[in-house]
Coordinates of C-alpha atoms in Angstrom, one line a residue:
T1 CA 0.0 0.0 0.0
D2 CA 2.8 2.4 0.8
E3 CA 4.4 1.6 -2.6
Y4 CA 1.1 2.3 -4.3
Q5 CA 0.7 5.6 -2.6
T6 CA 4.2 6.7 -3.6
Q7 CA 3.6 5.9 -7.3
N8 CA 0.3 7.7 -7.3
S9 CA 1.9 10.8 -5.8
S10 CA 4.3 11.0 -8.7
H11 CA 1.5 10.6 -11.3
K12 CA -1.2 13.1 -10.4
P13 CA -4.2 13.7 -12.6
E14 CA -4.0 16.5 -15.2
S15 CA -7.0 18.2 -13.6
E16 CA -5.0 18.6 -10.4
T17 CA -2.0 20.0 -12.4
V18 CA -4.0 22.6 -14.1
E19 CA -5.6 23.6 -10.9
N20 CA -2.2 24.0 -9.2
D21 CA -0.9 26.2 -12.2
T22 CA -3.9 28.5 -11.9
T23 CA -3.2 28.8 -8.3
E24 CA 0.4 29.7 -8.9
S25 CA -0.5 32.4 -11.5
A26 CA -3.1 34.0 -9.3
P27 CA -0.7 36.6 -7.8
I28 CA 0.2 38.0 -11.3
E29 CA -3.4 38.1 -12.3
T30 CA -4.3 39.8 -9.2
L31 CA -1.6 42.4 -9.8
L32 CA -2.7 43.1 -13.3
K33 CA -6.3 43.5 -12.2
S34 CA -5.3 46.0 -9.5
A35 CA -3.2 48.0 -12.0
G36 CA -6.2 48.7 -14.2
P37 CA -6.2 49.4 -18.0
R38 CA -3.1 50.9 -19.6
P39 CA -3.4 54.6 -20.8
T40 CA -3.9 55.1 -24.6
V41 CA -0.7 55.7 -26.6
S42 CA -0.7 59.1 -28.4
Q43 CA -0.5 59.2 -32.3
E44 CA 2.6 61.3 -32.3
R45 CA 4.4 58.8 -30.1
S46 CA 3.2 55.9 -32.2
N47 CA 4.6 57.6 -35.3
R48 CA 8.0 58.1 -33.7
V49 CA 8.1 54.5 -32.6
E50 CA 7.2 53.3 -36.1
A51 CA 9.9 55.5 -37.7
V52 CA 12.5 54.1 -35.3
V53 CA 11.5 50.6 -36.0
K54 CA 11.5 51.1 -39.8
A55 CA 15.0 52.7 -39.6
A56 CA 16.3 49.8 -37.6
W57 CA 14.8 47.3 -40.0
Q58 CA 16.4 49.0 -43.0
T59 CA 19.8 49.0 -41.3
S60 CA 19.4 45.3 -40.5
V61 CA 18.5 44.5 -44.2
K62 CA 21.6 46.3 -45.4
Q63 CA 23.8 44.5 -42.9
Q64 CA 22.4 41.2 -44.0
R65 CA 23.2 41.7 -47.7
P66 CA 25.7 39.2 -49.0
K67 CA 29.2 40.5 -49.4
P68 CA 31.0 40.0 -52.7
Q69 CA 33.1 37.0 -52.8
S70 CA 35.9 38.8 -54.7
Y71 CA 36.9 42.1 -56.3
Q72 CA 36.1 40.9 -59.9
F73 CA 32.8 42.7 -60.0
F74 CA 34.3 45.9 -58.7
Y75 CA 37.0 45.8 -61.4
A76 CA 34.5 45.0 -64.1
S77 CA 32.3 47.9 -63.1
A78 CA 35.2 50.3 -63.0
A79 CA 36.3 49.2 -66.5
C80 CA 32.8 49.8 -67.9
L81 CA 32.6 53.2 -66.3
A82 CA 36.0 54.1 -67.8
L83 CA 34.8 53.1 -71.2
V84 CA 31.6 55.2 -70.9
I85 CA 33.6 58.3 -69.8
T86 CA 36.0 57.8 -72.6
G87 CA 33.2 57.6 -75.1
L88 CA 31.6 60.7 -73.8
I89 CA 34.8 62.6 -74.1
F90 CA 35.3 61.6 -77.8
L91 CA 31.6 62.1 -78.7
A92 CA 31.2 65.4 -76.9
P93 CA 31.2 68.4 -79.2
N94 CA 34.4 70.3 -79.5
T95 CA 33.4 73.7 -78.1
D96 CA 36.6 75.3 -79.4
T97 CA 35.8 74.2 -82.9
Q98 CA 32.1 75.3 -82.5
N99 CA 33.2 78.7 -81.3
K100 CA 35.5 79.1 -84.3
D101 CA 32.8 78.1 -86.7
L102 CA 30.3 80.5 -85.1
A103 CA 32.9 83.3 -85.4
F104 CA 33.5 82.7 -89.1
V105 CA 31.7 85.1 -91.4
A106 CA 33.4 85.2 -94.7
E107 CA 36.6 84.5 -96.7
I108 CA 38.7 86.7 -98.9
G109 CA 38.0 85.7 -102.5
L110 CA 39.8 88.5 -104.5
L111 CA 42.1 91.3 -103.8
K112 CA 43.2 94.4 -105.7
G113 CA 45.9 96.5 -104.2
Q114 CA 46.6 96.6 -100.5
V115 CA 43.6 95.9 -98.2
L116 CA 44.0 96.1 -94.4
T117 CA 42.2 94.6 -91.5
G118 CA 41.5 95.8 -87.9
D119 CA 43.4 98.4 -85.9
T120 CA 46.6 96.6 -86.5
N121 CA 46.5 97.4 -90.2
T122 CA 47.5 93.9 -91.1
L123 CA 47.5 93.1 -94.9
L124 CA 44.9 90.7 -96.0
R125 CA 45.6 87.8 -98.3
I126 CA 43.5 85.5 -100.6
S127 CA 41.6 82.9 -98.5
D128 CA 42.0 84.7 -95.2
K129 CA 39.1 84.2 -92.9
I130 CA 36.9 87.1 -91.8
T131 CA 35.5 86.7 -88.3
M132 CA 32.9 88.5 -86.2
G133 CA 34.0 92.0 -85.2
Q134 CA 36.7 92.2 -87.8
T135 CA 37.0 95.4 -89.9
I136 CA 38.2 95.6 -93.5
K137 CA 39.8 98.8 -94.9
T138 CA 40.6 99.5 -98.5
Q139 CA 43.0 102.2 -99.6
V140 CA 43.2 104.3 -102.8
H141 CA 43.1 102.1 -105.9
S142 CA 42.4 99.0 -103.9
G143 CA 39.4 96.8 -103.5
V144 CA 38.3 93.4 -102.1
T145 CA 35.7 90.7 -102.7
I146 CA 34.6 88.6 -99.7
V147 CA 32.7 85.3 -100.1
L148 CA 30.1 84.7 -97.4
A149 CA 29.5 81.3 -95.9
N150 CA 26.5 80.7 -98.1
G151 CA 28.5 81.5 -101.3
Q152 CA 27.1 85.0 -101.8
G153 CA 29.5 87.9 -102.4
L154 CA 30.3 91.3 -101.1
R155 CA 32.6 93.8 -102.9
L156 CA 34.2 96.7 -101.3
D157 CA 35.4 99.7 -103.3
Q158 CA 38.4 101.9 -102.7
N159 CA 38.6 104.1 -99.6
S160 CA 35.9 102.0 -97.8
E161 CA 35.5 100.5 -94.4
L162 CA 33.3 97.5 -93.5
T163 CA 32.9 95.6 -90.3
A164 CA 31.6 92.0 -90.0
E165 CA 29.1 92.0 -87.1
Q166 CA 27.8 88.4 -87.6
N167 CA 26.7 86.1 -90.4
N168 CA 25.1 88.3 -93.1
V169 CA 25.2 91.4 -91.0
F170 CA 27.8 94.2 -91.8
T171 CA 28.3 97.8 -90.9
L172 CA 29.5 100.2 -93.6
S173 CA 31.4 103.2 -92.0
Q174 CA 32.5 104.8 -95.2
G175 CA 32.8 104.2 -98.9
S176 CA 30.9 101.7 -101.1
V177 CA 29.8 98.1 -100.9
Y178 CA 28.2 96.0 -103.6
F179 CA 26.2 92.8 -102.9
D180 CA 25.3 90.0 -105.3
S181 CA 23.0 87.3 -104.1
G182 CA 24.0 85.1 -107.0
L183 CA 22.0 83.3 -109.8
K184 CA 19.0 81.4 -108.6
K185 CA 18.9 77.8 -109.6
S186 CA 15.1 77.9 -109.8
N187 CA 12.2 80.3 -109.4
T188 CA 11.4 78.9 -106.0
A189 CA 15.0 78.9 -104.7
Q190 CA 15.4 81.0 -101.5
T191 CA 18.4 83.1 -100.7
E192 CA 19.4 84.6 -97.4
S193 CA 19.0 88.3 -96.9
I194 CA 22.0 90.4 -96.1
Y195 CA 21.8 93.4 -93.7
I196 CA 24.0 96.5 -94.3
K197 CA 24.0 99.0 -91.4
T198 CA 24.9 102.6 -91.8
R199 CA 24.4 105.7 -89.7
Y200 CA 21.4 106.6 -91.8
G201 CA 19.6 103.2 -91.5
I202 CA 19.7 99.5 -92.2
A203 CA 19.3 98.1 -95.7
H204 CA 18.4 94.5 -96.5
D205 CA 17.8 92.8 -99.8
I206 CA 15.1 90.7 -101.4
G207 CA 17.3 88.5 -103.7
T208 CA 19.2 91.2 -105.5
Q209 CA 22.3 93.0 -106.8
F210 CA 22.7 96.4 -105.2
E211 CA 25.3 99.1 -104.2
I212 CA 25.4 101.3 -101.1
R213 CA 27.6 104.3 -101.1
L214 CA 28.1 106.2 -97.9
R215 CA 29.5 109.7 -97.9
K216 CA 30.0 112.2 -95.1
N217 CA 26.4 113.6 -95.2
D218 CA 24.7 111.4 -97.9
L219 CA 23.6 107.8 -98.4
R220 CA 22.9 106.4 -101.9
I221 CA 21.3 103.0 -102.7
R222 CA 21.2 101.7 -106.3
V223 CA 19.5 98.5 -107.3
R224 CA 20.4 96.5 -110.5
E225 CA 18.2 93.6 -109.8
G226 CA 15.6 92.6 -107.2
E227 CA 14.6 94.9 -104.3
V228 CA 16.1 96.6 -101.2
H229 CA 14.3 97.6 -98.1
L230 CA 15.7 100.5 -96.0
E231 CA 14.7 101.2 -92.4
S232 CA 15.7 104.7 -91.3
E233 CA 14.9 106.8 -88.3
T234 CA 15.0 110.0 -90.4
V235 CA 13.1 108.9 -93.6
G236 CA 11.2 105.9 -92.3
Q237 CA 10.8 102.6 -94.2
Q238 CA 11.6 102.8 -97.9
R239 CA 11.6 100.4 -100.8
V240 CA 14.1 100.6 -103.6
L241 CA 13.1 98.7 -106.7
Q242 CA 15.1 97.4 -109.7
S243 CA 16.7 100.2 -111.8
E244 CA 16.0 102.7 -109.1
E245 CA 18.3 104.9 -107.0
L246 CA 17.4 106.3 -103.6
S247 CA 19.4 109.0 -101.9
I248 CA 19.3 110.5 -98.4
V249 CA 20.8 114.0 -98.8
Q250 CA 22.2 115.9 -95.8
G251 CA 20.9 113.0 -93.7
Q252 CA 17.2 113.8 -94.0
H253 CA 16.1 114.8 -97.5
L254 CA 14.8 111.9 -99.7
K255 CA 15.5 111.8 -103.4
R256 CA 14.6 109.1 -106.0
S257 CA 15.7 108.6 -109.6
T258 CA 16.2 105.9 -112.2
V259 CA 19.6 104.2 -112.8
E260 CA 21.1 102.3 -115.7
K261 CA 22.0 98.7 -114.9
S262 CA 25.2 99.0 -116.9
G263 CA 27.7 101.7 -117.7
K264 CA 30.9 103.2 -116.5
E265 CA 29.6 103.8 -112.9
W266 CA 29.6 100.0 -112.4
H267 CA 33.1 99.6 -113.6
W268 CA 34.6 99.2 -110.1
V269 CA 32.1 96.3 -109.5
H270 CA 33.3 94.5 -112.7
S271 CA 36.9 94.9 -111.7
L272 CA 36.2 92.9 -108.5
A273 CA 34.2 90.1 -110.0
L274 CA 35.4 86.6 -109.0
R275 CA 36.9 84.7 -112.0
F276 CA 34.4 82.5 -113.7
Q277 CA 35.4 78.8 -113.4
L278 CA 35.1 78.0 -117.1
N279 CA 36.5 74.4 -117.4
G280 CA 33.7 71.9 -117.7
R281 CA 30.9 74.5 -117.8
S282 CA 28.6 75.2 -120.7
L283 CA 28.9 78.2 -123.0
D284 CA 25.4 79.2 -121.8
D285 CA 26.7 79.2 -118.2
Y286 CA 29.4 81.6 -119.2
L287 CA 27.2 83.9 -121.2
R288 CA 24.7 84.2 -118.3
W289 CA 27.4 84.9 -115.8
L290 CA 28.9 87.6 -118.1
S291 CA 25.4 89.2 -118.7
R292 CA 24.7 89.3 -115.0
E293 CA 28.1 90.9 -114.2
K294 CA 27.6 93.5 -116.9
G295 CA 24.0 94.2 -116.2
W296 CA 22.9 93.0 -119.6
Q297 CA 19.9 90.9 -120.7
L298 CA 20.9 87.7 -122.6
R299 CA 18.9 86.7 -125.7
Y300 CA 19.5 84.1 -128.3
S301 CA 18.3 84.8 -131.8
S302 CA 16.8 81.2 -132.0
P303 CA 16.0 78.3 -129.7
A304 CA 18.4 76.2 -131.6
L305 CA 21.3 78.5 -130.7
E306 CA 20.3 78.4 -127.1
Q307 CA 20.4 74.5 -127.2
L308 CA 23.8 74.6 -128.9
A309 CA 25.1 76.9 -126.2
L310 CA 23.8 74.6 -123.5
S311 CA 25.5 71.6 -125.0
S312 CA 28.8 73.3 -125.8
I313 CA 31.2 72.4 -122.9
Q314 CA 34.1 74.7 -122.5
H315 CA 37.7 73.8 -121.5
G316 CA 40.5 75.8 -119.9
Q317 CA 40.3 78.9 -117.7
I318 CA 39.8 82.6 -118.2
G319 CA 42.8 83.4 -116.0
D320 CA 43.6 87.1 -115.4
L321 CA 41.5 88.3 -118.4
S322 CA 39.1 91.1 -117.6
I323 CA 35.4 90.5 -118.3
E324 CA 35.6 92.3 -121.6
E325 CA 38.7 90.4 -122.6
S326 CA 37.2 87.1 -121.7
L327 CA 34.2 87.7 -124.0
T328 CA 36.5 88.4 -126.9
A329 CA 38.5 85.2 -126.2
I330 CA 35.3 83.0 -125.8
A331 CA 33.7 84.5 -128.9
D332 CA 36.8 83.6 -130.9
I333 CA 37.0 80.0 -129.7
N334 CA 33.3 79.3 -130.3
N335 CA 33.0 81.5 -133.4
I336 CA 30.3 83.5 -131.9
R337 CA 28.7 86.5 -133.6
Y338 CA 26.8 88.8 -131.3
E339 CA 25.7 92.4 -130.9
L340 CA 24.9 94.6 -127.9
V341 CA 21.7 96.7 -128.3
N342 CA 20.3 98.9 -125.4
G343 CA 21.7 96.7 -122.7
E344 CA 20.8 93.4 -124.4
L345 CA 23.4 90.9 -125.5
I346 CA 22.0 89.2 -128.6
I347 CA 23.7 85.9 -129.7
Q348 CA 23.3 85.6 -133.5
H349 CA 25.6 82.7 -134.4
I350 CA 27.6 79.9 -132.8
D351 CA 29.9 77.6 -134.7
R352 CA 31.5 75.3 -132.2
I353 CA 34.7 73.9 -133.6

């Protein structure tokens, strides 16, 4: 019996064990009941706690990221970055070159006598570049033709001074300048306007050939072809049409008259014409260039003659021949008979050898 009682004491029923556990936790339960409900946590405190927990979690995640097993990835990344930087250096635009291109305005195409540039009075040479802000000065019995970036030409007479402000914008301080927009390739071809500033106003062209002459108290504009617009504070906005001359006398009085498209007053313009590149061009190309330079109208006596001129390819170069001398030479080579009547060059016969 004693043995039985000992074994039973070591194996008590579960109900008795639960009862004993409840009895042991009674003091804690009693304490909690006596403490009462906890006060409500403020929203501001809740937010601060949440922020701290989130920051701690982010730090933990970063620390748990796997470390690279070697430096190979680092070296590969560095090499790729170096290649990208090198590519950007080579592909990036050269700002020095761009600035030089932006500063370029024109190029010297033809010189007669001594022509100077800037305050240093440096002599200009064929093919010299003209840049923004550069001034060109001609002396007695000298002249210059400058070729703009778009192929159009400006000619400066003796005793003249012209400053390149920017592309297609120039200031004439004294003397005469002549502009030729060039032959249009088609009726719809567009040409860039040029702006010539003077102390009496700004003139710009509408596809034309024109001359501006600036004297001490006068300004004169003569148009051979096309049209010129003048904006002046003293005489307002003025239009100068083909074969028309506009003068501002004593800086304020306006005078209009007609002007011949050819004649001795245009001789200085002819003397500064760029040499026609004859080799490989047609006879018609030459005759149209010649007529434009001289202010003539070209006319063939028959359509067959015009077709012959179009198909007659020329060889060699004009060289240093004047315009008049070149016509004599070309006429002899092509056995041309022509006559000049009231500013019209009439081709009567061509016998291409």
